Amino acid sequence: MRALIAGAFGTLVAAAAFTVACAPRGGSTGPGPVRAGPISGEANGRLDGRDRMARIALTGKAQQAPVSATGRWRIDEQGGRTKLVTGKGTEHWRIEQQGGLLRVAGDNGDATPWREGPFVARASEGGSTLRFDNHRYRGELWFTPTDSGILVVNRLPVEDYLRGVVPIELGTRQPGDRAALEAQAIAARSYAYIRVPADVSVEPRSGWHMVATVQNQVYAGMDVEAPIVNEAIDHTAGLVIRYDGLLVDAPYYSSCGGRTASPKESWRDVRDEPYLQSVDDTDPRTGRPYCDISPRNHWTAEFDEGQLSEAVRRALVANGARDPRPGVITEMRVEGRTASGRATALVLRTDRGDVTVRHNQIRNVLRDARGAILSSTYFSIDRESRARGYLSGVSLRGHGNGHGVGMCQWGAIGRSRAGIDARTILRHYYPGTVVGFAD
């Protein structure tokens, strides 16, 4: 393929359909669910997912791409038409770009001729793994010139991709968390299967199916793999979540605060799905949420005058203002609650007029000093400070961490520790679904 793919990596990720929480440590926002076509039927045995080859974009704007390996490896032009470089694992090479052309250059001054690409790095002996940017990866690494740098894509079987996803999204955990790890593996596989076709001959026009960030599922290659996680992935190999004969897009996030949300409670312009209902997450033994074990299930957030002014500016930008001058904020109030208790809208009153943000956009507007979004929309205004008649500070008190739709990851961990199995965990967070093979 010869192409200068438009846009930087940030533009490339615009096609992502669901944004998923970054583990029990955080959460993020995203648009609504996607439903795939009908499932062809149960397999006559366990699948291992190796018929699905995922392409994961690691970066879309590398100025040069350092690559090496732990053993014997090589770099070819696409399809292996031309062998460009062979290595033993100790050499360090880099892919360089000049316009729409690439070359491989070594530290000793050696370099290949400029060629169209893409280039493909592969291990050439068992046990050898590739390295890019000081991280190890299974499968192949593809390098393609774009108009903003080198697009680097890791091509590998879905099951191997999950080995670099689940430890980041749920952590490596302890033996009592095994069912939660299995539930996470099945949910993450369902998410991947919707985006990765079973037919390996169908290649994505963009060059990738998913990106390695929270825009899809966070993926970190081999360096994060853990035996207990790999066992959970192997034990559930090929299993996905289905509803009414359809493979479902299964969102998840860190913690719900006691009750999950329906899609319309968190995102605008989406439809509710029967398998994404708001469900109670209370442990009947304690009367407390299963996710109360999360260190971020209950939180406070403080905003000073400058941060409030910046929140108004972000709100104006989100609402399409061409001249986002925030003015001075005089009042902040929650206007309406969803069925699960989350804020429907946040009204920011200023001396230049009112600004309203809704649903999960509230989290993007209210950011802390480091730029991190608000933990959830499940909050109330706890305290206000005033000076000169204006609002000079606000304290929020909230629950949960993430968008709240689908599986509560800390809730799944709590349920696992209570002896609940993975299938039962998934049925609770995705009502009416079944776990089975996709093909």
C-alpha positions as semicolon CSV with decimal commas, in nm:
position;residue;x (nm);y (nm);z (nm)
1;M;0,000;0,000;0,000
2;R;0,137;0,340;-0,090
3;A;-0,032;0,627;0,086
4;L;0,030;0,938;0,285
5;I;-0,241;0,890;0,543
6;A;-0,399;1,223;0,633
7;G;-0,380;1,366;0,980
8;A;-0,174;1,316;1,291
9;F;-0,239;1,027;1,527
10;G;-0,493;1,239;1,714
11;T;-0,693;1,267;1,391
12;L;-0,659;0,899;1,316
13;V;-0,831;0,800;1,638
14;A;-1,146;0,992;1,550
15;A;-1,303;0,673;1,416
16;A;-1,312;0,506;1,756
17;A;-1,669;0,419;1,846
18;F;-1,645;0,365;2,220
19;T;-1,402;0,514;2,465
20;V;-1,331;0,273;2,745
21;A;-1,214;0,342;3,095
22;C;-0,846;0,311;3,164
23;A;-0,864;0,041;3,429
24;P;-0,991;0,048;3,784
25;R;-0,758;0,346;3,816
26;G;-0,954;0,582;3,591
27;G;-1,230;0,641;3,338
28;S;-1,313;0,833;3,024
29;T;-1,589;0,940;2,795
30;G;-1,719;0,822;2,461
31;P;-2,009;0,805;2,218
32;G;-2,269;0,531;2,205
33;P;-2,263;0,158;2,144
34;V;-2,229;-0,017;1,810
35;R;-2,406;-0,341;1,719
36;A;-2,251;-0,587;1,482
37;G;-2,416;-0,821;1,235
38;P;-2,576;-1,155;1,326
39;I;-2,363;-1,433;1,466
40;S;-2,329;-1,737;1,241
41;G;-2,369;-1,987;1,525
42;E;-2,178;-2,171;1,794
43;A;-1,840;-2,316;1,712
44;N;-1,790;-2,691;1,740
45;G;-1,517;-2,639;1,997
46;R;-1,320;-2,372;2,170
47;L;-1,174;-2,101;1,951
48;D;-0,849;-1,929;2,040
49;G;-0,902;-1,610;1,840
50;R;-0,597;-1,665;1,622
51;D;-0,809;-1,645;1,306
52;R;-0,855;-1,274;1,387
53;M;-0,551;-1,058;1,333
54;A;-0,571;-0,718;1,501
55;R;-0,385;-0,412;1,381
56;I;-0,310;-0,177;1,672
57;A;-0,176;0,173;1,602
58;L;0,103;0,250;1,848
59;T;0,178;0,596;1,709
60;G;0,089;0,792;1,398
61;K;0,353;1,063;1,397
62;A;0,692;0,913;1,479
63;Q;0,972;1,117;1,323
64;Q;1,182;0,802;1,330
65;A;1,100;0,457;1,462
66;P;1,370;0,265;1,656
67;V;1,330;-0,112;1,626
68;S;1,523;-0,414;1,751
69;A;1,447;-0,760;1,894
70;T;1,545;-1,011;2,160
71;G;1,661;-1,269;1,903
72;R;1,683;-1,316;1,528
73;W;1,452;-1,094;1,325
74;R;1,421;-0,920;0,990
75;I;1,262;-0,624;0,815
76;D;1,090;-0,677;0,477
77;E;0,894;-0,467;0,238
78;Q;0,522;-0,539;0,245
79;G;0,447;-0,902;0,164
80;G;0,811;-0,999;0,201
81;R;0,891;-0,909;-0,161
82;T;1,229;-0,772;-0,056
83;K;1,431;-0,855;0,255
84;L;1,581;-0,528;0,375
85;V;1,756;-0,607;0,704
86;T;1,830;-0,916;0,914
87;G;1,926;-0,883;1,279
88;K;2,036;-1,094;1,574
89;G;1,872;-0,889;1,845
90;T;2,177;-0,692;1,955
91;E;2,173;-0,442;1,670
92;H;1,962;-0,128;1,684
93;W;1,800;-0,004;1,363
94;R;1,559;0,278;1,295
95;I;1,299;0,346;1,029
96;E;1,340;0,691;0,875
97;Q;1,103;0,886;0,650
98;Q;1,157;1,122;0,360
99;G;0,829;1,238;0,211
100;G;0,638;0,926;0,109
101;L;0,944;0,701;0,131
102;L;1,107;0,498;0,407
103;R;1,448;0,348;0,471
104;V;1,615;0,143;0,743
105;A;1,928;0,298;0,895
106;G;2,175;0,151;1,145
107;D;2,394;0,307;1,411
108;N;2,702;0,210;1,210
109;G;2,599;0,431;0,919
110;D;2,450;0,154;0,704
111;A;2,116;0,235;0,536
112;T;1,889;0,077;0,279
113;P;1,769;0,262;-0,032
114;W;1,457;0,475;0,006
115;R;1,147;0,270;-0,074
116;E;0,770;0,316;-0,076
117;G;0,691;0,080;0,212
118;P;0,525;-0,017;0,425
119;F;0,806;-0,204;0,600
120;V;0,731;-0,508;0,816
121;A;0,949;-0,626;1,107
122;R;0,912;-0,993;1,204
123;A;1,083;-1,232;1,443
124;S;1,256;-1,509;1,246
125;E;1,300;-1,762;1,524
126;G;1,086;-1,893;1,807
127;G;1,114;-1,704;2,133
128;S;1,231;-1,383;1,970
129;T;1,019;-1,073;2,027
130;L;1,031;-0,732;1,867
131;R;1,114;-0,406;2,041
132;F;0,985;-0,064;1,947
133;D;1,048;0,248;2,155
134;N;1,183;0,031;2,441
135;H;0,869;-0,188;2,458
136;R;0,838;-0,553;2,355
137;Y;0,561;-0,668;2,119
138;R;0,430;-0,998;1,995
139;G;0,348;-1,041;1,625
140;E;0,469;-0,798;1,359
141;L;0,544;-0,427;1,346
142;W;0,434;-0,236;1,035
143;F;0,578;0,103;0,940
144;T;0,394;0,328;0,692
145;P;0,477;0,687;0,586
146;T;0,209;0,946;0,656
147;D;0,188;1,321;0,616
148;S;0,255;1,369;0,990
149;G;0,521;1,103;1,051
150;I;0,558;0,727;1,055
151;L;0,250;0,521;1,140
152;V;0,361;0,225;1,355
153;V;0,114;-0,064;1,380
154;N;0,144;-0,386;1,579
155;R;-0,024;-0,673;1,389
156;L;-0,096;-0,976;1,609
157;P;-0,369;-1,231;1,701
158;V;-0,652;-1,091;1,912
159;E;-0,574;-1,331;2,199
160;D;-0,217;-1,200;2,216
161;Y;-0,347;-0,842;2,195
162;L;-0,563;-0,908;2,503
163;R;-0,252;-1,009;2,699
164;G;-0,136;-0,649;2,669
165;V;-0,482;-0,502;2,743
166;V;-0,633;-0,680;3,043
167;P;-0,339;-0,613;3,283
168;I;-0,367;-0,242;3,206
169;E;-0,746;-0,224;3,214
170;L;-0,792;-0,431;3,532
171;G;-0,445;-0,472;3,683
172;T;-0,263;-0,798;3,747
173;R;-0,481;-0,870;4,055
174;Q;-0,471;-1,158;4,306
175;P;-0,601;-1,518;4,280
176;G;-0,938;-1,423;4,432
177;D;-0,994;-1,181;4,144
178;R;-0,979;-1,455;3,877
179;A;-1,348;-1,428;3,781
180;A;-1,313;-1,051;3,735
181;L;-1,012;-1,105;3,509
182;E;-1,210;-1,356;3,303
183;A;-1,505;-1,116;3,277
184;Q;-1,269;-0,837;3,169
185;A;-1,108;-1,061;2,908
186;I;-1,447;-1,152;2,760
187;A;-1,565;-0,789;2,754
188;A;-1,238;-0,670;2,598
189;R;-1,252;-0,951;2,339
190;S;-1,610;-0,855;2,246
191;Y;-1,496;-0,497;2,197
192;A;-1,207;-0,612;1,979
193;Y;-1,410;-0,860;1,772
194;I;-1,651;-0,587;1,662
195;R;-1,358;-0,394;1,520
196;V;-1,145;-0,681;1,386
197;P;-1,309;-0,886;1,106
198;A;-1,284;-1,264;1,104
199;D;-1,171;-1,250;0,740
200;V;-0,798;-1,173;0,760
201;S;-0,798;-1,068;0,394
202;V;-1,009;-0,760;0,479
203;E;-0,761;-0,485;0,560
204;P;-0,867;-0,156;0,723
205;R;-0,829;0,146;0,496
206;S;-0,672;0,343;0,781
207;G;-0,410;0,074;0,835
208;W;-0,533;-0,011;1,186
209;H;-0,838;-0,147;1,367
210;M;-0,778;0,014;1,706
211;V;-0,531;0,247;1,876
212;A;-0,332;0,162;2,187
213;T;-0,480;0,439;2,405
214;V;-0,804;0,509;2,595
215;Q;-0,957;0,602;2,260
216;N;-1,009;0,226;2,234
217;Q;-0,854;-0,009;2,492
218;V;-0,521;0,072;2,654
219;Y;-0,259;-0,168;2,514
220;A;0,103;-0,190;2,630
221;G;0,248;-0,499;2,461
222;M;0,440;-0,779;2,633
223;D;0,598;-0,579;2,915
224;V;0,276;-0,575;3,120
225;E;0,185;-0,943;3,080
226;A;0,126;-1,147;3,396
227;P;0,073;-1,524;3,438
228;I;-0,259;-1,495;3,624
229;V;-0,395;-1,266;3,351
230;N;-0,274;-1,488;3,067
231;E;-0,441;-1,785;3,237
232;A;-0,773;-1,598;3,251
233;I;-0,742;-1,506;2,882
234;D;-0,655;-1,864;2,785
235;H;-0,941;-2,004;2,994
236;T;-1,193;-1,781;2,811
237;A;-1,033;-1,804;2,465
238;G;-1,279;-1,715;2,188
239;L;-1,565;-1,626;2,426
240;V;-1,761;-1,304;2,368
241;I;-2,080;-1,137;2,488
242;R;-2,394;-1,169;2,274
243;Y;-2,746;-1,030;2,293
244;D;-3,030;-1,159;2,075
245;G;-2,785;-1,321;1,834
246;L;-2,565;-1,013;1,805
247;L;-2,213;-0,953;1,922
248;V;-2,229;-0,654;2,157
249;D;-2,000;-0,362;2,214
250;A;-1,937;-0,397;2,588
251;P;-1,832;-0,071;2,756
252;Y;-1,668;-0,073;3,098
253;Y;-1,512;0,173;3,340
254;S;-1,353;0,188;3,684
255;S;-1,632;0,217;3,944
256;C;-2,003;0,305;3,940
257;G;-2,049;0,445;4,289
258;G;-2,338;0,212;4,367
259;R;-2,549;0,213;4,049
260;T;-2,458;0,192;3,681
261;A;-2,592;0,428;3,413
262;S;-2,778;0,379;3,086
263;P;-2,613;0,519;2,769
264;K;-2,841;0,825;2,750
265;E;-2,746;0,919;3,105
266;S;-2,383;0,960;3,002
267;W;-2,375;1,040;2,630
268;R;-2,572;1,260;2,397
269;D;-2,730;1,149;2,070
270;V;-2,716;0,776;2,147
271;R;-2,986;0,516;2,182
272;D;-3,035;0,304;2,490
273;E;-2,962;-0,065;2,445
274;P;-3,156;-0,338;2,630
275;Y;-2,830;-0,489;2,754
276;L;-2,703;-0,153;2,890
277;Q;-2,958;-0,083;3,160
278;S;-2,897;0,098;3,486
279;V;-2,849;-0,173;3,750
280;D;-2,796;-0,167;4,124
281;D;-2,449;-0,268;4,243
282;T;-2,520;-0,318;4,614
283;D;-2,369;-0,613;4,798
284;P;-2,665;-0,769;4,989
285;R;-2,428;-0,894;5,260
286;T;-2,304;-0,546;5,354
287;G;-2,554;-0,303;5,203
288;R;-2,261;-0,121;5,040
289;P;-2,163;-0,113;4,672
290;Y;-1,941;-0,397;4,554
291;C;-1,711;-0,127;4,414
292;D;-1,662;0,039;4,755
293;I;-1,324;-0,136;4,765
294;S;-1,208;0,110;4,498
295;P;-0,981;0,386;4,634
296;R;-1,163;0,631;4,404
297;N;-1,524;0,528;4,462
298;H;-1,576;0,830;4,689
299;W;-1,397;1,153;4,609
300;T;-1,384;1,529;4,646
301;A;-1,268;1,786;4,391
302;E;-1,169;2,148;4,456
303;F;-1,179;2,428;4,197
304;D;-1,043;2,778;4,254
305;E;-1,143;3,094;4,068
306;G;-0,893;3,043;3,787
307;Q;-1,000;2,681;3,732
308;L;-1,366;2,784;3,729
309;S;-1,292;3,049;3,467
310;E;-1,112;2,786;3,258
311;A;-1,411;2,553;3,298
312;V;-1,638;2,824;3,154
313;R;-1,397;2,871;2,863
314;R;-1,401;2,498;2,789
315;A;-1,780;2,498;2,810
316;L;-1,802;2,784;2,562
317;V;-1,568;2,603;2,323
318;A;-1,773;2,281;2,361
319;N;-2,086;2,478;2,274
320;G;-1,925;2,617;1,958
321;A;-1,837;2,971;2,071
322;R;-1,599;3,146;1,832
323;D;-1,489;3,401;2,091
324;P;-1,476;3,204;2,420
325;R;-1,426;3,489;2,668
326;P;-1,547;3,338;2,996
327;G;-1,630;3,646;3,199
328;V;-1,667;3,612;3,577
329;I;-1,861;3,317;3,720
330;T;-2,134;3,403;3,970
331;E;-2,305;3,069;4,019
332;M;-2,268;2,698;3,943
333;R;-2,557;2,459;3,982
334;V;-2,659;2,106;3,887
335;E;-2,978;2,113;3,683
336;G;-3,157;1,779;3,692
337;R;-3,059;1,425;3,782
338;T;-3,071;1,105;3,583
339;A;-3,243;0,790;3,708
340;S;-2,913;0,671;3,859
341;G;-2,851;1,005;4,032
342;R;-2,596;1,153;3,794
343;A;-2,599;1,517;3,688
344;T;-2,804;1,579;3,374
345;A;-2,668;1,929;3,318
346;L;-2,434;2,178;3,481
347;V;-2,522;2,548;3,453
348;L;-2,239;2,801;3,482
349;R;-2,378;3,150;3,532
350;T;-2,145;3,438;3,446
351;D;-2,169;3,815;3,410
352;R;-2,175;3,749;3,033
353;G;-2,462;3,497;3,045
354;D;-2,532;3,133;3,127
355;V;-2,339;2,838;2,984
356;T;-2,481;2,486;3,009
357;V;-2,299;2,156;2,959
358;R;-2,469;1,818;2,966
359;H;-2,401;1,456;3,053
360;N;-2,043;1,332;3,025
361;Q;-1,929;1,663;2,875
362;I;-1,941;1,793;3,232
363;R;-1,637;1,577;3,308
364;N;-1,440;1,726;3,019
365;V;-1,517;2,080;3,131
366;L;-1,432;2,033;3,500
367;R;-1,063;1,941;3,496
368;D;-0,809;1,957;3,774
369;A;-0,480;2,149;3,770
370;R;-0,311;1,858;3,586
371;G;-0,580;1,854;3,318
372;A;-0,744;1,528;3,434
373;I;-1,118;1,512;3,374
374;L;-1,370;1,492;3,660
375;S;-1,403;1,139;3,800
376;S;-1,776;1,109;3,724
377;T;-2,103;1,303;3,690
378;Y;-2,232;1,134;4,006
379;F;-2,161;1,436;4,232
380;S;-2,312;1,722;4,428
381;I;-2,184;2,071;4,511
382;D;-2,058;2,045;4,867
383;R;-1,925;2,397;4,936
384;E;-1,894;2,737;4,766
385;S;-1,662;3,030;4,836
386;R;-1,739;3,387;4,732
387;A;-1,541;3,708;4,698
388;R;-1,661;4,047;4,570
389;G;-1,995;3,887;4,489
390;Y;-1,840;3,632;4,256
391;L;-1,779;3,259;4,292
392;S;-1,416;3,215;4,394
393;G;-1,412;2,844;4,474
394;V;-1,620;2,527;4,466
395;S;-1,588;2,189;4,636
396;L;-1,759;1,884;4,485
397;R;-1,831;1,554;4,656
398;G;-1,885;1,256;4,430
399;H;-1,903;0,882;4,378
400;G;-1,769;0,649;4,113
401;N;-1,498;0,684;3,853
402;G;-1,582;0,670;3,482
403;H;-1,882;0,706;3,253
404;G;-2,085;0,445;3,442
405;V;-2,219;0,247;3,143
406;G;-2,177;-0,131;3,137
407;M;-1,938;-0,323;3,359
408;C;-1,812;-0,168;3,680
409;Q;-1,457;-0,303;3,703
410;W;-1,416;-0,263;4,078
411;G;-1,766;-0,405;4,117
412;A;-1,656;-0,708;3,917
413;I;-1,354;-0,745;4,146
414;G;-1,579;-0,723;4,453
415;R;-1,816;-0,981;4,309
416;S;-1,526;-1,211;4,222
417;R;-1,402;-1,193;4,580
418;A;-1,755;-1,282;4,692
419;G;-1,734;-1,606;4,490
420;I;-1,940;-1,497;4,187
421;D;-1,825;-1,645;3,853
422;A;-1,742;-1,449;3,537
423;R;-2,058;-1,536;3,342
424;T;-2,280;-1,424;3,631
425;I;-2,081;-1,102;3,665
426;L;-2,131;-1,025;3,296
427;R;-2,503;-1,109;3,306
428;H;-2,547;-0,858;3,587
429;Y;-2,374;-0,568;3,413
430;Y;-2,506;-0,655;3,065
431;P;-2,864;-0,779;3,139
432;G;-3,007;-1,034;2,898
433;T;-2,672;-1,125;2,742
434;V;-2,511;-1,466;2,709
435;V;-2,146;-1,566;2,685
436;G;-2,055;-1,783;2,390
437;F;-1,835;-1,818;2,083
438;A;-1,851;-1,551;1,814
439;D;-1,803;-1,776;1,511
